[in-house]
Amino acid sequence: MTHALGCTEEDLRRLAGARSFERGLGYLAAVSRLEIGDEAITATVDGTDAYEVELTEDEDSGLTGWCDCPYGREGNFCKHCVAVGLAVLRQAESVPQQRSAAASRTRLLDGWLESRTREELLALVREQLSDDRDLRRRLELRAAAAGEDTGIVRERVLSLLDTRPFARYGYVEYADAHAYGRQAAEAVTALRALTADGRSADAVEVAREALRALGRTYGEIDDSDGLIGDVATRLAEAHLDACRTARPDPVETAEWLVRYLLSEVNDATDIDLFDYREILGEPGLARARALVVAAWRANPKGWAEKYLMERLLKADGDSVDALVEVHAADLAPNGHTHLVIARELEAAGRPGEALEWAERGLRETASEWGPDSNLVAFVCERYERADRLADVVAVRRNLLRARPSLAAYQHLRTAAGAAGTWQSVERTGALEVLKAVAQPKKGRWYDGSLLVDALMDDNDLQPAWQAATDGCADERQWLALADRIRDRRPADALSVYLRWIEPLRKQTGDSTYERLAELLLSARACQRTLGTEAEFATYLAALRADQKRKRKLMAILDQHGL
């Protein structure tokens, strides 16, 4: 049945999703300050922070919810909205009366305010300002924006962006970032008010200072939710809108823009030089081009200089050769830049030159991690299209020799398989490469060998077992081998399981106990195949007697029927 809220618990579940709905059930007791108005329902829900929630209903869209928690600000019907909806449904019978009462209060308040004199209303506002610091601050800012003294607005805007009141240890932590973001957002309101009041030129200047101020401190804020980044974007939009109205000097504007975009304070915003195309006109764009080219030639490896130069060339439709020149001035050691160049050339209809650059990238790779995997794929795909399968094999073979890995072995196997040379030629050489590095290497994430991994990947289990027996396997590999041979060679697999059970007898912890149970189950399966279950029963009884003080282990063994 649909309640006075206009929805049911099932509707809340549908809006929020099963997970958020279930979590919302746990927040029902955290709902406070619930107020059912004639148009909206508001409440506070105590979670990681005290979150403000608003539910509204519309004939077309139905129930919608807003919450200032991180998930809610992304437009989701969050667990806090669910909690408020559930709280309202718990008192559904009284909702119509509460709404009617709210509407009556609104009409009464409107009528009373309209009957007050100007002096009485001023007195009322002043009374509220003395008790509500946030309201006072907002109105002070609006008054300054409507006044003549731009200095007051500038000072107030910069104070709103000052992180010091929120930085406990010189850094605005996550818990304080939301409050700072709400305050900083008022700076955007002030700038837009300046423009709306016919003072767009002032808004341009103040916005520039605001962007620099926020950019200088952005790195000292935990902006995990992106709230401050959103404020920075809105500041940039306010600056752009003010420029559209004020029409500042195009050359001076170009100079400011390029300086700003090349500076470190630009990290917080996403300003695009060409969003200002209309404002700059040809004189401003010409000046911007000259400054960008000069900056890039002075520092061709600078990220900002390189990005702006690339953006300039693409926007102006310059030749691909100019773009190649920009990228070629700073080639990445792993060949990624060669790949960027190759893709630009291929898109320009020059596939031969594209492949030459990609091949050059493979030759010139100087990274200890080898060439960019996408670069390798690019070259190999072009070779395959041209039916140059032997060249694909050569690339994959060289990579395996230079930096042996299971992935490199697999890629070579695939390439040589397509060329028909894997079993006849390439596999023997590839395994020789892996044998040369078969002994454990210090610093690897496990102590096994690539040789065992490759042989198991080939499902060549007898050579893999022999390599492991020769000392080239770690626990992971031994157990993987045991699992693979258990049905055909149960005695060998059993010896592996029993060997790795022993060290676990001296360890504690839930994960250890689960691992021990898993190995015992594998050992029992082997002895069933061998027909020696009685031996396993004796072994298990002795283990339980030895480990009987570990009550959690005993419980886990019982759960697994051991």
XYZ file of C-alpha atoms in Angstrom:
562
model
C 0.000 0.000 0.000
C 1.259 3.499 -0.790
C 1.580 5.723 2.262
C 1.171 9.463 2.755
C 4.832 9.926 1.882
C 3.900 8.864 -1.641
C 6.011 5.690 -1.601
C 6.573 2.407 0.206
C 9.625 0.683 1.632
C 9.928 -1.179 -1.666
C 10.062 2.164 -3.474
C 12.891 3.246 -1.168
C 14.710 -0.021 -1.896
C 14.290 0.536 -5.635
C 15.561 4.120 -5.447
C 18.564 3.288 -3.273
C 19.419 -0.242 -4.330
C 19.471 -3.236 -2.003
C 22.809 -2.441 -0.388
C 22.084 1.207 0.463
C 18.588 0.264 1.635
C 19.913 -2.358 4.057
C 22.517 0.076 5.363
C 19.839 2.747 5.713
C 17.918 0.495 8.099
C 20.829 0.778 10.507
C 20.659 4.590 10.445
C 17.005 4.902 11.404
C 17.892 5.738 14.999
C 20.398 8.360 13.792
C 17.685 10.566 12.241
C 17.095 13.827 14.120
C 15.537 17.249 13.506
C 12.959 15.660 11.208
C 10.729 18.352 9.764
C 7.856 17.643 7.396
C 7.141 20.768 5.397
C 4.451 21.467 2.870
C 6.916 21.041 -0.034
C 9.883 19.100 1.369
C 10.979 16.852 4.230
C 14.285 17.719 5.910
C 16.305 16.002 8.610
C 19.801 15.471 9.970
C 21.383 11.994 9.975
C 24.436 11.343 12.118
C 26.985 9.236 10.272
C 30.684 9.890 9.669
C 29.520 13.482 9.863
C 26.159 15.142 10.533
C 24.545 15.014 7.082
C 21.642 17.156 5.928
C 18.949 15.312 3.979
C 16.029 16.643 1.939
C 13.278 14.552 0.372
C 10.895 16.049 -2.175
C 8.007 14.666 -4.199
C 6.921 15.566 -7.690
C 3.960 14.309 -9.679
C 6.197 13.575 -12.679
C 9.428 12.275 -11.128
C 8.053 10.946 -7.846
C 10.207 10.884 -4.729
C 13.721 12.318 -4.976
C 16.362 12.686 -2.304
C 19.335 14.934 -1.709
C 22.058 14.486 0.905
C 25.324 16.324 1.447
C 27.270 13.120 2.113
C 29.887 12.282 -0.592
C 27.713 9.569 -2.172
C 24.591 11.736 -2.050
C 26.326 14.716 -3.669
C 26.978 12.493 -6.681
C 23.216 12.339 -7.194
C 22.585 9.005 -5.499
C 19.665 8.143 -3.231
C 21.946 7.236 -0.317
C 21.494 5.316 2.935
C 20.826 8.591 4.780
C 17.926 9.354 2.427
C 16.642 5.839 3.065
C 16.793 6.389 6.841
C 14.802 9.622 6.587
C 12.252 7.998 4.271
C 11.825 5.115 6.711
C 11.458 7.539 9.624
C 8.636 9.312 7.772
C 6.937 6.030 6.900
C 6.995 5.113 10.609
C 4.710 8.090 11.231
C 2.848 7.946 7.911
C -0.590 8.466 9.413
C 0.338 11.892 10.768
C 2.128 13.129 7.615
C -0.930 14.779 5.987
C -1.703 16.667 9.184
C 1.917 17.747 9.540
C 2.006 18.974 5.949
C -1.197 20.874 6.379
C 0.158 22.449 9.546
C 3.377 23.389 7.768
C 1.445 25.038 4.939
C -0.583 26.988 7.487
C 2.579 28.144 9.228
C 4.054 29.267 5.916
C 0.949 31.291 5.055
C 0.891 32.761 8.536
C 4.565 33.738 8.343
C 4.187 35.279 4.873
C 1.212 37.302 6.000
C 2.942 38.463 9.141
C 6.122 39.502 7.253
C 4.084 41.400 4.675
C 2.370 43.332 7.467
C 5.641 44.497 9.038
C 7.057 47.932 8.382
C 10.477 48.421 6.865
C 11.920 49.348 10.257
C 10.439 46.239 11.880
C 11.856 43.972 9.158
C 15.297 45.586 9.513
C 15.183 45.033 13.238
C 14.244 41.409 12.680
C 17.093 40.858 10.215
C 19.594 42.513 12.566
C 18.385 40.291 15.384
C 19.014 37.200 13.259
C 22.427 38.467 12.162
C 23.536 38.810 15.761
C 22.788 35.104 16.361
C 23.714 33.547 13.011
C 27.339 34.151 12.013
C 27.035 32.264 8.706
C 24.014 34.327 7.655
C 25.824 37.512 8.620
C 28.862 36.540 6.581
C 26.758 35.749 3.504
C 24.854 39.018 3.694
C 28.049 41.016 4.332
C 29.472 39.534 1.156
C 26.336 40.378 -0.826
C 26.406 43.908 0.545
C 30.046 44.314 -0.425
C 29.347 42.956 -3.914
C 26.532 45.479 -4.327
C 28.655 48.355 -3.029
C 31.350 50.426 -4.645
C 34.442 49.262 -2.743
C 35.980 46.366 -4.663
C 38.715 46.126 -2.048
C 36.210 44.917 0.531
C 34.930 42.228 -1.849
C 38.466 41.170 -2.685
C 39.412 40.917 0.971
C 36.277 38.943 1.790
C 36.672 36.545 -1.144
C 40.303 35.816 -0.266
C 39.356 35.264 3.374
C 36.766 32.725 2.257
C 39.512 30.821 0.423
C 41.941 30.960 3.357
C 42.561 27.405 4.569
C 44.258 28.348 7.843
C 41.118 28.208 10.027
C 40.557 24.635 8.809
C 44.161 23.386 8.800
C 44.921 21.787 12.137
C 48.476 20.780 11.282
C 49.105 22.900 8.207
C 46.852 20.602 6.164
C 43.081 20.506 5.639
C 42.128 16.948 6.498
C 39.206 15.068 4.984
C 36.986 15.696 8.000
C 37.401 19.492 7.575
C 37.395 19.657 3.773
C 33.596 19.729 3.487
C 33.245 22.721 5.794
C 36.031 24.529 3.929
C 34.393 23.692 0.589
C 31.058 25.129 1.681
C 32.774 28.333 2.743
C 34.890 28.556 -0.423
C 31.763 28.147 -2.563
C 30.532 31.499 -1.226
C 33.412 33.144 -3.093
C 31.843 31.974 -6.363
C 28.523 33.524 -5.319
C 30.253 36.841 -4.614
C 32.001 36.898 -7.992
C 28.777 36.193 -9.861
C 27.037 38.905 -7.839
C 29.699 41.382 -8.946
C 29.091 40.523 -12.580
C 25.311 40.635 -12.150
C 25.573 44.093 -10.560
C 27.377 45.496 -13.600
C 30.883 45.284 -12.145
C 32.246 42.512 -14.348
C 35.643 44.193 -14.757
C 36.075 44.061 -10.984
C 34.893 40.444 -11.022
C 37.633 39.579 -13.554
C 40.384 40.946 -11.323
C 39.054 39.427 -8.103
C 38.508 36.055 -9.823
C 42.119 36.000 -10.970
C 43.332 36.479 -7.409
C 40.852 33.897 -6.139
C 42.076 31.308 -8.656
C 45.687 31.905 -7.667
C 44.844 31.757 -3.952
C 42.995 28.457 -4.232
C 45.635 27.026 -6.547
C 48.398 27.775 -4.021
C 46.632 25.885 -1.236
C 44.920 23.102 -3.186
C 47.783 20.678 -2.620
C 47.332 21.093 1.144
C 43.706 19.875 1.129
C 42.406 16.301 1.242
C 39.958 16.651 -1.619
C 39.099 12.949 -1.888
C 35.488 13.775 -2.732
C 36.396 16.397 -5.344
C 34.406 19.114 -3.579
C 37.214 21.688 -3.657
C 38.029 20.825 -7.259
C 34.397 21.569 -8.084
C 34.695 24.972 -6.376
C 37.852 25.669 -8.402
C 36.030 24.777 -11.625
C 33.160 27.092 -10.706
C 35.638 29.887 -9.918
C 37.126 29.440 -13.376
C 33.642 29.541 -14.934
C 32.832 32.729 -12.988
C 36.037 34.284 -14.332
C 35.181 33.289 -17.897
C 31.631 34.650 -17.609
C 32.962 37.927 -16.160
C 35.384 38.197 -19.104
C 32.564 37.657 -21.582
C 30.708 40.566 -20.062
C 33.627 42.906 -19.302
C 35.586 42.290 -22.529
C 39.007 42.994 -20.966
C 42.040 43.866 -23.078
C 42.602 40.729 -25.237
C 46.409 40.883 -25.275
C 46.671 41.428 -21.519
C 44.139 38.641 -20.965
C 46.165 36.292 -23.170
C 49.306 37.084 -21.198
C 47.552 36.395 -17.905
C 46.036 33.161 -19.179
C 49.305 31.743 -20.473
C 51.132 32.668 -17.267
C 48.387 31.046 -15.225
C 48.234 27.878 -17.330
C 52.011 27.455 -17.128
C 52.085 27.943 -13.371
C 51.736 25.318 -10.664
C 48.576 26.974 -9.313
C 46.643 25.692 -12.352
C 46.474 22.160 -10.904
C 43.101 22.768 -9.257
C 41.251 23.981 -12.373
C 40.557 22.729 -15.860
C 40.856 25.986 -17.794
C 41.196 25.613 -21.542
C 42.890 28.467 -23.368
C 40.474 28.100 -26.268
C 37.413 28.583 -24.093
C 38.549 32.235 -24.277
C 38.759 32.296 -28.075
C 35.858 34.741 -28.440
C 37.258 37.046 -25.739
C 40.823 36.989 -27.044
C 39.990 37.506 -30.685
C 42.814 37.328 -33.193
C 45.113 39.795 -31.351
C 44.864 37.851 -28.098
C 45.200 34.465 -29.767
C 48.264 35.636 -31.685
C 49.858 36.804 -28.437
C 48.941 33.529 -26.726
C 50.477 31.516 -29.583
C 53.697 33.489 -29.389
C 53.965 33.029 -25.619
C 53.198 29.301 -25.744
C 55.752 28.671 -28.509
C 58.402 30.656 -26.657
C 57.684 28.812 -23.399
C 57.866 25.430 -25.098
C 61.103 26.206 -26.905
C 62.611 27.346 -23.594
C 61.438 24.186 -21.792
C 60.379 21.487 -24.289
C 60.257 18.841 -21.554
C 57.921 20.800 -19.296
C 54.558 19.064 -18.971
C 52.477 22.244 -19.055
C 54.507 23.719 -21.918
C 54.201 20.538 -23.929
C 50.467 20.175 -23.299
C 49.750 23.800 -24.242
C 51.850 23.517 -27.388
C 50.042 20.339 -28.433
C 46.662 21.927 -27.668
C 47.613 25.003 -29.690
C 48.671 22.998 -32.724
C 45.555 20.816 -32.719
C 43.226 23.772 -32.269
C 44.874 25.612 -35.123
C 44.819 22.543 -37.359
C 48.574 22.602 -37.859
C 50.310 19.749 -39.668
C 51.044 16.469 -37.958
C 54.743 17.206 -38.450
C 54.507 20.087 -36.009
C 52.913 17.774 -33.451
C 55.629 15.185 -34.042
C 58.240 17.862 -33.398
C 56.634 18.705 -30.064
C 56.476 15.085 -28.916
C 59.910 14.197 -30.266
C 61.497 16.866 -28.077
C 60.753 14.768 -24.983
C 60.695 11.032 -25.666
C 59.698 8.788 -22.760
C 62.222 6.019 -21.982
C 59.583 3.283 -22.272
C 58.571 4.267 -25.803
C 55.165 5.709 -24.880
C 55.865 8.974 -26.698
C 56.918 7.038 -29.786
C 53.496 5.391 -29.657
C 51.746 8.770 -29.391
C 53.635 9.942 -32.475
C 52.839 6.714 -34.323
C 49.141 7.102 -33.644
C 49.160 10.734 -34.812
C 50.887 9.732 -38.041
C 48.555 6.800 -38.633
C 45.512 9.030 -38.052
C 46.979 11.405 -40.646
C 47.087 8.592 -43.202
C 50.827 7.918 -42.965
C 50.989 4.289 -41.714
C 54.513 3.635 -42.976
C 56.011 6.464 -40.951
C 53.826 5.467 -37.997
C 55.294 1.978 -37.947
C 58.822 3.353 -38.284
C 58.322 5.489 -35.164
C 56.843 2.552 -33.256
C 59.741 0.287 -34.257
C 62.148 3.009 -33.218
C 60.412 3.094 -29.838
C 61.141 -0.603 -29.340
C 64.780 -0.135 -30.272
C 65.299 2.926 -28.084
C 63.554 1.657 -24.934
C 65.708 2.509 -21.937
C 63.283 1.722 -19.127
C 64.180 -1.044 -16.702
C 60.575 -2.240 -17.035
C 60.861 -2.629 -20.781
C 58.816 -1.000 -23.553
C 55.259 0.214 -23.133
C 52.994 -2.822 -23.598
C 50.694 -0.798 -25.849
C 53.652 0.087 -28.061
C 54.530 -3.600 -28.403
C 50.913 -4.427 -29.217
C 50.817 -1.627 -31.817
C 53.870 -2.978 -33.646
C 52.748 -6.599 -33.493
C 49.236 -5.789 -34.715
C 50.660 -3.944 -37.743
C 52.997 -6.841 -38.503
C 50.068 -9.274 -38.290
C 48.000 -7.166 -40.687
C 50.855 -7.303 -43.154
C 51.211 -11.081 -42.633
C 54.685 -10.539 -41.157
C 54.262 -13.306 -38.598
C 57.959 -14.049 -38.359
C 58.566 -10.434 -37.332
C 55.924 -10.719 -34.606
C 57.732 -13.796 -33.294
C 61.055 -11.941 -33.382
C 59.645 -9.055 -31.326
C 58.181 -11.415 -28.742
C 61.365 -13.514 -28.621
C 63.541 -10.471 -28.039
C 61.278 -9.249 -25.236
C 61.414 -12.623 -23.500
C 65.200 -12.683 -23.699
C 65.532 -9.110 -22.464
C 63.045 -9.391 -19.582
C 61.869 -12.939 -18.926
C 58.367 -13.238 -17.530
C 55.440 -15.628 -17.771
C 53.503 -13.039 -19.795
C 56.395 -12.690 -22.262
C 56.528 -16.484 -22.591
C 52.795 -16.650 -23.234
C 52.953 -13.893 -25.858
C 55.780 -15.690 -27.660
C 53.864 -18.962 -27.550
C 50.805 -17.293 -29.120
C 52.848 -15.570 -31.835
C 54.920 -18.641 -32.690
C 51.810 -20.808 -32.634
C 50.229 -18.567 -35.268
C 53.429 -18.782 -37.326
C 53.609 -22.574 -36.915
C 57.040 -22.499 -35.252
C 56.279 -22.981 -31.563
C 56.811 -26.696 -31.027
C 59.409 -27.070 -33.780
C 61.662 -24.126 -32.975
C 60.673 -21.508 -30.454
C 59.606 -23.482 -27.371
C 62.984 -25.095 -26.832
C 64.766 -21.747 -26.970
C 62.193 -20.094 -24.748
C 62.554 -22.769 -22.070
C 66.339 -22.405 -22.227
C 65.917 -18.713 -21.457
C 63.756 -19.572 -18.435
C 66.140 -22.280 -17.238
C 68.908 -19.695 -17.150
C 66.942 -17.707 -14.592
C 65.310 -20.698 -12.900
C 66.943 -20.237 -9.519
C 65.136 -17.923 -7.069
C 66.067 -14.260 -7.377
C 66.238 -11.963 -4.382
C 63.599 -9.235 -4.438
C 60.955 -11.089 -6.451
C 57.480 -11.175 -4.980
C 57.749 -14.952 -4.642
C 60.717 -17.319 -4.559
C 59.628 -19.725 -7.261
C 60.806 -19.851 -10.840
C 59.433 -18.789 -14.169
C 60.385 -22.188 -15.559
C 57.904 -24.019 -13.316
C 55.194 -21.467 -14.075
C 55.747 -21.770 -17.825
C 55.756 -25.575 -17.803
C 52.545 -25.642 -15.776
C 51.024 -23.093 -18.144
C 51.909 -25.482 -20.980
C 50.312 -28.307 -18.944
C 53.658 -30.104 -19.210
C 53.481 -31.407 -15.651
C 56.246 -34.042 -15.561
C 59.009 -31.550 -16.515
C 57.411 -29.047 -14.146
C 57.586 -31.607 -11.304
C 61.211 -32.331 -12.143
C 62.081 -28.620 -12.151
C 60.378 -28.256 -8.797
C 62.263 -31.280 -7.451
C 65.502 -29.667 -8.640
C 64.799 -26.785 -6.243
C 63.061 -24.321 -8.526
C 59.675 -24.039 -6.824
C 58.128 -22.237 -3.890
C 55.107 -23.229 -1.781
C 52.634 -21.724 -4.217
C 54.071 -23.675 -7.118
C 54.398 -26.939 -5.194
C 50.787 -26.806 -4.119
C 49.595 -25.820 -7.603
C 51.489 -28.813 -8.986
C 50.041 -31.122 -6.349
C 46.522 -30.002 -7.238
C 47.192 -30.662 -10.924
C 48.649 -34.205 -10.481
C 46.473 -35.362 -7.572
C 44.225 -37.658 -9.616
C 47.062 -39.341 -11.526
C 49.868 -39.304 -8.946
C 48.160 -39.158 -5.552
C 51.196 -40.363 -3.603
C 53.372 -37.506 -4.915
C 50.621 -34.965 -4.286
C 50.091 -36.315 -0.755
C 53.771 -35.820 0.083
C 53.456 -32.170 -0.909
C 50.337 -31.550 1.188
C 51.822 -33.197 4.270
C 55.056 -31.236 3.876
C 53.220 -27.889 3.922
C 50.886 -28.906 6.745
C 53.779 -29.308 9.188
C 54.863 -25.624 9.500
C 51.228 -24.566 9.950
C 50.979 -26.620 13.171
C 53.162 -24.014 14.871
C 51.130 -21.012 13.681
C 47.891 -19.424 14.837
C 45.149 -17.267 13.340
C 41.917 -17.871 11.464
C 43.520 -17.714 8.017
C 46.146 -20.267 9.088
C 43.460 -22.601 10.423
C 41.437 -22.354 7.222
C 44.569 -23.063 5.185
C 45.374 -26.063 7.356
C 41.848 -27.437 6.891
C 42.126 -26.965 3.113
C 45.390 -28.922 2.990
C 43.982 -31.697 5.177
C 41.002 -32.061 2.841
C 43.406 -32.371 -0.122
C 45.489 -34.941 1.769
C 42.359 -36.953 2.594
C 41.347 -36.960 -1.089
C 44.748 -38.380 -2.015
C 44.544 -41.158 0.563
C 41.057 -42.051 -0.578
C 42.423 -42.499 -4.091
C 45.262 -44.587 -2.685
C 42.858 -46.622 -0.564
C 44.665 -45.676 2.657
C 41.960 -43.720 4.467
C 42.789 -45.497 7.721
C 46.263 -43.955 7.649
C 44.738 -40.501 7.203
C 42.354 -41.097 10.116
C 45.336 -41.973 12.334
C 47.265 -38.905 11.122
C 44.285 -36.613 11.697
C 43.630 -37.983 15.178
C 47.259 -37.357 16.145
C 47.100 -33.809 14.730
C 43.900 -33.024 16.629
C 45.389 -34.345 19.857
C 48.489 -32.206 19.346
C 46.477 -29.076 18.496
C 43.551 -29.549 20.909
C 44.305 -26.319 22.825
C 43.471 -24.318 19.691
C 39.713 -24.282 20.127
C 39.079 -22.163 17.014
C 41.085 -24.650 14.929
C 39.065 -27.536 16.351
C 35.835 -25.721 15.448
C 37.022 -25.086 11.880
C 38.068 -28.715 11.456
C 34.627 -29.776 12.698
C 32.974 -27.442 10.189
C 34.910 -29.154 7.375
C 34.114 -32.638 8.636
C 37.700 -33.336 9.679
